[in-house]
Amino acid sequence: MSQPKLQVEGLSVRFPVRSGPFQRRVGEVRAVENVSLEIASGGVFGIVGESGSGKTTLGRAVLGLVDTHAGRISFEGRPLVGPGRARRTADHRRMSLVFQDPFGSLNPRMTARQLIAEPARIAGTVRTRAEARDLVAAKLDLVGLRADMADRHPHEFSGGQRQRIGIARALAGAADFIVLDEPVSALDVSIQAQIVNLLSDLQQTLGLTFLFIAHDIAVVCQFAERIAVMYLGHVVELTDRRRLVENPLHPYTQSLLSAVPIPDPVRERARQLALVKGDIAASSADLSGCVFHPRCPLANERCRVEKPALMDTSDNRAVACHAVEEGRVEMPARESV
């Protein structure tokens, strides 16, 4: 079996909660708790979940942008991040990030040329103005923009064009591993499809590896090959796209798929939904048992007191659910996303 591009082992990220005039520590937010996963080289790994599930924090931990509490991250077998203070290594130069907000992530005082050339200069891939000019023109063409747009500022572009500039900037250095943090959630639906298609073409053409983070499970299932479903900092289900769509096991995964609308009112009214009530909690620190049990329709006393382990099943997936283990999960009648 080939060496994974990225390996995460037992990763936990916690943030202190401080209060009072002296800002004493009164608790902690467990943003990511004991997460393990592997991302194959040249593949697309998806992470899906509601806001507050720990997706973005996991991506930033991989990039060395936040401190970790426990666990290890390896890049092509080399240690990247360990417990303790966040640090940047030489391998981080091969990693880049596409942000959710295509306007807020671009310096309004810089032109597209300056925005794209800056990471290339930092990475040392260009040294002269001529090299920078040629690189900017090539990257703009790569993402479907004209070279004569290079001297425009961010406010002169549409939202989709700004996100294309963000993608070009991520590719300007030496990166071959890209973290896509909700790259289409701020865009119109028609533009979302264009950006997803662009990312898919770039991934296949350039042999890139993507960590695709999103709250829209339909978008993730269209793009990612293997998907982790996160809830309150925990991975509750991990499998490939086909199994996730055709046979979701965890009640939370079923609820996410039930929230995907079908563009046919007759079939939409006829299908059985598996929606859950309530909102995601602020932190898992004060919860005992399964982190999903306050909202789960199948929760029993065991779910309230005993935390389920992420167990491997016979069909190449892992799921953390007592109801699945005990055979209490019923599959809702669904349409494919």
Short mmCIF file of C-alpha atoms in Angstrom, two decimals:
data_model
loop_
_atom_site.label_atom_id
_atom_site.label_comp_id
_atom_site.label_asym_id
_atom_site.label_seq_id
_atom_site.Cartn_x
_atom_site.Cartn_y
_atom_site.Cartn_z
CA MET A 1 0.00 0.00 0.00
CA SER A 2 1.37 3.42 -1.00
CA GLN A 3 2.44 6.03 1.54
CA PRO A 4 -0.45 8.40 2.41
CA LYS A 5 0.06 12.06 1.61
CA LEU A 6 -1.17 13.11 5.05
CA GLN A 7 -1.76 11.04 8.18
CA VAL A 8 -3.53 12.34 11.29
CA GLU A 9 -3.31 10.21 14.44
CA GLY A 10 -5.33 10.91 17.60
CA LEU A 11 -5.37 14.67 17.02
CA SER A 12 -6.97 16.90 19.66
CA VAL A 13 -7.21 20.70 19.68
CA ARG A 14 -8.50 22.56 22.72
CA PHE A 15 -8.98 26.26 23.35
CA PRO A 16 -9.04 27.77 26.85
CA VAL A 17 -12.12 29.64 28.08
CA ARG A 18 -11.18 32.64 30.24
CA SER A 19 -13.34 34.89 32.40
CA GLY A 20 -13.11 37.66 34.98
CA PRO A 21 -10.92 40.75 35.25
CA PHE A 22 -7.75 38.63 35.41
CA GLN A 23 -8.84 36.35 32.58
CA ARG A 24 -8.49 33.18 34.62
CA ARG A 25 -8.98 29.91 32.82
CA VAL A 26 -12.43 28.56 33.72
CA GLY A 27 -12.79 25.79 31.14
CA GLU A 28 -11.92 24.71 27.63
CA VAL A 29 -13.49 24.16 24.25
CA ARG A 30 -12.66 20.78 22.75
CA ALA A 31 -12.72 21.81 19.11
CA VAL A 32 -11.17 18.58 17.81
CA GLU A 33 -11.09 15.40 19.87
CA ASN A 34 -9.06 12.27 19.04
CA VAL A 35 -9.38 12.45 15.26
CA SER A 36 -7.49 9.99 13.04
CA LEU A 37 -7.57 9.85 9.25
CA GLU A 38 -5.42 9.25 6.17
CA ILE A 39 -5.44 11.21 2.91
CA ALA A 40 -4.15 9.42 -0.18
CA SER A 41 -1.73 11.20 -2.50
CA GLY A 42 -3.50 12.75 -5.47
CA GLY A 43 -6.94 12.29 -3.91
CA VAL A 44 -9.74 14.44 -2.51
CA PHE A 45 -10.68 13.89 1.13
CA GLY A 46 -13.87 15.55 2.32
CA ILE A 47 -14.83 16.69 5.82
CA VAL A 48 -18.48 17.59 6.37
CA GLY A 49 -20.50 18.78 9.34
CA GLU A 50 -22.42 21.71 10.78
CA SER A 51 -20.81 24.97 11.84
CA GLY A 52 -19.03 24.29 15.13
CA SER A 53 -18.18 20.68 14.32
CA GLY A 54 -14.41 21.33 14.22
CA LYS A 55 -13.82 21.11 10.46
CA THR A 56 -11.95 24.37 10.01
CA THR A 57 -9.94 23.89 13.21
CA LEU A 58 -8.79 20.50 11.94
CA GLY A 59 -7.70 22.07 8.64
CA ARG A 60 -5.80 24.83 10.41
CA ALA A 61 -4.11 22.30 12.69
CA VAL A 62 -2.90 20.42 9.62
CA LEU A 63 -1.42 23.67 8.31
CA GLY A 64 0.31 24.38 11.63
CA LEU A 65 -1.79 27.48 12.32
CA VAL A 66 -3.22 26.44 15.71
CA ASP A 67 -1.73 24.74 18.77
CA THR A 68 -2.49 21.06 19.24
CA HIS A 69 -3.29 19.34 22.53
CA ALA A 70 -2.48 15.75 21.56
CA GLY A 71 -1.82 13.55 18.55
CA ARG A 72 0.48 13.63 15.53
CA ILE A 73 0.29 14.77 11.91
CA SER A 74 2.64 13.34 9.29
CA PHE A 75 3.23 14.54 5.72
CA GLU A 76 4.48 11.79 3.40
CA GLY A 77 5.67 9.93 6.49
CA ARG A 78 7.55 12.87 8.01
CA PRO A 79 6.34 14.37 11.32
CA LEU A 80 4.58 17.64 10.65
CA VAL A 81 2.79 18.60 13.85
CA GLY A 82 2.97 17.17 17.35
CA PRO A 83 1.44 18.15 20.68
CA GLY A 84 2.25 21.65 21.82
CA ARG A 85 2.82 25.00 20.22
CA ALA A 86 2.02 25.35 16.52
CA ARG A 87 5.08 25.52 14.31
CA ARG A 88 5.85 25.66 10.60
CA THR A 89 8.17 23.17 8.92
CA ALA A 90 9.74 22.92 5.48
CA ASP A 91 6.88 20.66 4.37
CA HIS A 92 4.38 23.43 5.07
CA ARG A 93 5.75 25.21 1.98
CA ARG A 94 4.07 22.45 -0.02
CA MET A 95 0.73 23.18 1.61
CA SER A 96 -1.67 26.02 0.92
CA LEU A 97 -5.15 27.25 1.83
CA VAL A 98 -8.16 28.53 -0.09
CA PHE A 99 -10.39 30.57 2.21
CA GLN A 100 -14.17 30.62 2.51
CA ASP A 101 -14.61 34.37 1.95
CA PRO A 102 -13.26 35.32 -1.49
CA PHE A 103 -13.34 39.03 -0.63
CA GLY A 104 -12.20 39.19 2.99
CA SER A 105 -9.21 36.94 2.25
CA LEU A 106 -7.79 39.28 -0.42
CA ASN A 107 -5.94 42.47 0.53
CA PRO A 108 -8.03 45.26 -1.05
CA ARG A 109 -4.93 47.42 -1.58
CA MET A 110 -3.14 44.80 -3.67
CA THR A 111 -3.74 43.97 -7.31
CA ALA A 112 -4.35 40.45 -8.56
CA ARG A 113 -0.77 40.44 -9.84
CA GLN A 114 0.62 41.28 -6.40
CA LEU A 115 -1.68 38.80 -4.63
CA ILE A 116 -0.61 35.90 -6.85
CA ALA A 117 3.08 36.80 -7.05
CA GLU A 118 3.55 37.23 -3.29
CA PRO A 119 3.42 33.52 -2.27
CA ALA A 120 5.64 32.65 -5.24
CA ARG A 121 8.29 35.09 -4.03
CA ILE A 122 8.04 33.75 -0.48
CA ALA A 123 8.42 30.18 -1.76
CA GLY A 124 11.36 31.22 -3.94
CA THR A 125 9.80 30.02 -7.21
CA VAL A 126 10.24 33.46 -8.84
CA ARG A 127 13.10 35.94 -8.43
CA THR A 128 12.67 38.58 -11.11
CA ARG A 129 9.82 40.78 -12.27
CA ALA A 130 9.75 39.00 -15.62
CA GLU A 131 9.40 35.61 -13.94
CA ALA A 132 6.65 36.97 -11.68
CA ARG A 133 4.80 38.46 -14.67
CA ASP A 134 4.93 35.18 -16.59
CA LEU A 135 3.83 33.17 -13.54
CA VAL A 136 0.87 35.45 -12.83
CA ALA A 137 -0.28 35.25 -16.45
CA ALA A 138 0.01 31.45 -16.40
CA LYS A 139 -1.91 31.09 -13.11
CA LEU A 140 -4.68 33.45 -14.23
CA ASP A 141 -5.08 31.44 -17.43
CA LEU A 142 -5.09 28.24 -15.36
CA VAL A 143 -8.11 29.40 -13.36
CA GLY A 144 -10.00 30.83 -16.33
CA LEU A 145 -9.13 34.53 -16.06
CA ARG A 146 -7.48 36.79 -18.63
CA ALA A 147 -3.91 38.04 -18.17
CA ASP A 148 -5.06 41.65 -18.72
CA MET A 149 -7.02 41.42 -15.45
CA ALA A 150 -3.80 41.22 -13.43
CA ASP A 151 -3.70 44.92 -12.52
CA ARG A 152 -7.25 45.06 -11.13
CA HIS A 153 -8.03 45.24 -7.42
CA PRO A 154 -10.34 42.74 -5.64
CA HIS A 155 -13.37 45.07 -5.67
CA GLU A 156 -13.25 45.08 -9.48
CA PHE A 157 -13.97 41.34 -9.65
CA SER A 158 -17.12 39.33 -9.02
CA GLY A 159 -17.30 36.84 -6.15
CA GLY A 160 -16.54 33.89 -8.40
CA GLN A 161 -13.62 35.70 -10.01
CA ARG A 162 -12.21 36.61 -6.58
CA GLN A 163 -12.33 32.95 -5.57
CA ARG A 164 -10.49 32.07 -8.78
CA ILE A 165 -7.78 34.54 -7.76
CA GLY A 166 -7.65 32.85 -4.34
CA ILE A 167 -7.15 29.49 -6.05
CA ALA A 168 -4.47 30.93 -8.34
CA ARG A 169 -2.70 32.36 -5.29
CA ALA A 170 -2.80 28.95 -3.56
CA LEU A 171 -1.16 27.39 -6.62
CA ALA A 172 1.44 30.13 -7.13
CA GLY A 173 4.03 28.65 -4.76
CA ALA A 174 5.27 25.09 -4.50
CA ALA A 175 2.10 23.67 -2.93
CA ASP A 176 0.74 20.29 -3.99
CA PHE A 177 -1.52 19.83 -0.93
CA ILE A 178 -4.40 22.33 -0.70
CA VAL A 179 -6.84 22.80 2.17
CA LEU A 180 -10.14 24.07 0.74
CA ASP A 181 -12.03 25.68 3.63
CA GLU A 182 -15.66 26.09 2.51
CA PRO A 183 -14.47 27.38 -0.90
CA VAL A 184 -17.95 27.71 -2.44
CA SER A 185 -20.29 28.42 0.50
CA ALA A 186 -20.18 32.22 -0.05
CA LEU A 187 -21.00 31.94 -3.77
CA ASP A 188 -24.23 31.67 -5.76
CA VAL A 189 -25.30 28.13 -6.63
CA SER A 190 -24.52 28.51 -10.34
CA ILE A 191 -21.04 29.84 -9.54
CA GLN A 192 -20.49 27.06 -7.00
CA ALA A 193 -20.74 24.47 -9.77
CA GLN A 194 -18.18 26.35 -11.88
CA ILE A 195 -15.68 26.54 -9.02
CA VAL A 196 -16.14 22.87 -8.09
CA ASN A 197 -15.60 21.87 -11.74
CA LEU A 198 -12.49 24.07 -11.88
CA LEU A 199 -11.07 22.50 -8.71
CA SER A 200 -11.77 19.01 -10.06
CA ASP A 201 -10.00 19.79 -13.33
CA LEU A 202 -6.99 21.29 -11.52
CA GLN A 203 -6.76 18.34 -9.14
CA GLN A 204 -6.69 15.84 -11.99
CA THR A 205 -4.46 17.88 -14.31
CA LEU A 206 -1.83 18.88 -11.73
CA GLY A 207 -2.03 15.78 -9.51
CA LEU A 208 -2.95 17.82 -6.44
CA THR A 209 -4.17 16.49 -3.10
CA PHE A 210 -7.18 18.28 -1.60
CA LEU A 211 -8.64 18.42 1.90
CA PHE A 212 -12.13 19.68 1.09
CA ILE A 213 -14.03 21.17 4.05
CA ALA A 214 -17.73 22.03 3.73
CA HIS A 215 -21.07 21.97 5.54
CA ASP A 216 -23.00 21.06 2.37
CA ILE A 217 -22.87 17.28 2.13
CA ALA A 218 -24.20 17.33 -1.44
CA VAL A 219 -21.19 19.37 -2.63
CA VAL A 220 -18.77 17.14 -0.72
CA CYS A 221 -20.29 13.96 -2.17
CA GLN A 222 -19.91 15.33 -5.71
CA PHE A 223 -16.21 16.10 -5.28
CA ALA A 224 -14.58 14.01 -2.54
CA GLU A 225 -13.61 10.35 -2.85
CA ARG A 226 -13.46 9.58 0.87
CA ILE A 227 -15.47 11.51 3.47
CA ALA A 228 -15.34 12.02 7.23
CA VAL A 229 -18.50 13.25 8.97
CA MET A 230 -17.67 15.37 12.02
CA TYR A 231 -19.89 16.35 14.93
CA LEU A 232 -18.74 18.46 17.88
CA GLY A 233 -15.04 17.75 17.25
CA HIS A 234 -15.46 13.99 16.72
CA VAL A 235 -15.46 11.89 13.55
CA VAL A 236 -18.73 9.93 13.73
CA GLU A 237 -18.55 8.23 10.32
CA LEU A 238 -15.73 7.68 7.83
CA THR A 239 -16.20 5.96 4.49
CA ASP A 240 -16.08 6.42 0.73
CA ARG A 241 -18.56 8.53 -1.22
CA ARG A 242 -20.66 5.70 -2.64
CA ARG A 243 -21.24 3.97 0.69
CA LEU A 244 -22.01 7.27 2.40
CA VAL A 245 -24.68 8.18 -0.15
CA GLU A 246 -26.21 4.73 -0.61
CA ASN A 247 -26.01 3.45 2.96
CA PRO A 248 -25.38 6.10 5.65
CA LEU A 249 -25.19 4.44 9.06
CA HIS A 250 -24.83 7.15 11.70
CA PRO A 251 -28.09 9.00 12.53
CA TYR A 252 -26.28 12.32 12.10
CA THR A 253 -25.12 11.38 8.60
CA GLN A 254 -28.68 10.36 7.75
CA SER A 255 -29.94 13.75 8.94
CA LEU A 256 -27.39 15.62 6.82
CA LEU A 257 -28.44 13.69 3.72
CA SER A 258 -32.12 14.26 4.53
CA ALA A 259 -31.50 18.00 4.47
CA VAL A 260 -30.46 17.86 0.80
CA PRO A 261 -33.47 19.05 -1.24
CA ILE A 262 -34.71 17.21 -4.31
CA PRO A 263 -35.73 19.44 -7.26
CA ASP A 264 -39.03 17.56 -7.68
CA PRO A 265 -41.89 18.56 -5.34
CA VAL A 266 -43.67 15.20 -5.70
CA ARG A 267 -40.64 13.11 -4.72
CA GLU A 268 -39.66 15.68 -2.09
CA ARG A 269 -43.03 15.30 -0.32
CA ALA A 270 -43.00 11.50 -0.62
CA ARG A 271 -39.57 10.77 0.83
CA GLN A 272 -39.00 9.91 4.48
CA LEU A 273 -36.82 12.42 6.34
CA ALA A 274 -34.41 11.78 9.21
CA LEU A 275 -34.08 15.30 10.60
CA VAL A 276 -32.87 16.04 14.12
CA LYS A 277 -33.99 18.78 16.49
CA GLY A 278 -31.98 21.31 18.46
CA ASP A 279 -28.66 23.02 17.86
CA ILE A 280 -25.09 21.80 18.13
CA ALA A 281 -23.64 22.34 21.63
CA ALA A 282 -20.91 24.90 22.30
CA SER A 283 -18.43 22.26 23.47
CA SER A 284 -18.21 18.54 24.12
CA ALA A 285 -16.35 19.14 27.42
CA ASP A 286 -19.53 19.03 29.52
CA LEU A 287 -21.15 16.09 27.71
CA SER A 288 -20.89 12.49 28.85
CA GLY A 289 -21.47 9.55 26.57
CA CYS A 290 -22.04 10.06 22.85
CA VAL A 291 -21.68 13.71 21.81
CA PHE A 292 -24.73 13.37 19.54
CA HIS A 293 -27.08 11.84 22.12
CA PRO A 294 -28.91 15.10 23.08
CA ARG A 295 -30.23 15.34 19.49
CA CYS A 296 -30.31 11.68 18.45
CA PRO A 297 -33.77 10.05 18.05
CA LEU A 298 -32.25 6.62 18.80
CA ALA A 299 -30.39 7.55 22.00
CA ASN A 300 -30.82 5.29 25.04
CA GLU A 301 -29.24 5.19 28.49
CA ARG A 302 -26.04 3.61 27.18
CA CYS A 303 -25.64 6.48 24.69
CA ARG A 304 -25.95 8.99 27.55
CA VAL A 305 -23.21 7.49 29.72
CA GLU A 306 -20.81 5.59 27.42
CA LYS A 307 -18.83 7.22 24.61
CA PRO A 308 -18.89 5.06 21.46
CA ALA A 309 -15.59 4.16 19.84
CA LEU A 310 -14.98 4.69 16.13
CA MET A 311 -15.23 1.03 15.12
CA ASP A 312 -14.38 -0.48 11.75
CA THR A 313 -17.15 -2.32 9.92
CA SER A 314 -16.95 -5.05 7.33
CA ASP A 315 -17.55 -2.68 4.39
CA ASN A 316 -14.42 -0.49 4.70
CA ARG A 317 -15.92 2.20 6.89
CA ALA A 318 -15.73 3.36 10.49
CA VAL A 319 -18.67 4.55 12.56
CA ALA A 320 -19.06 5.68 16.18
CA CYS A 321 -22.59 4.74 17.22
CA HIS A 322 -24.05 2.37 19.80
CA ALA A 323 -27.28 2.13 17.78
CA VAL A 324 -25.34 0.85 14.76
CA GLU A 325 -23.47 -1.63 16.95
CA GLU A 326 -26.74 -2.90 18.45
CA GLY A 327 -28.58 -3.02 15.10
CA ARG A 328 -31.09 -0.31 16.03
CA VAL A 329 -30.45 1.92 13.00
CA GLU A 330 -33.25 2.07 10.44
CA MET A 331 -32.46 3.28 6.95
CA PRO A 332 -34.79 6.07 5.76
CA ALA A 333 -36.10 5.85 2.22
CA ARG A 334 -33.99 8.44 0.39
CA GLU A 335 -33.19 9.75 -3.02
CA SER A 336 -29.59 9.98 -4.13
CA VAL A 337 -27.85 13.31 -3.66
#
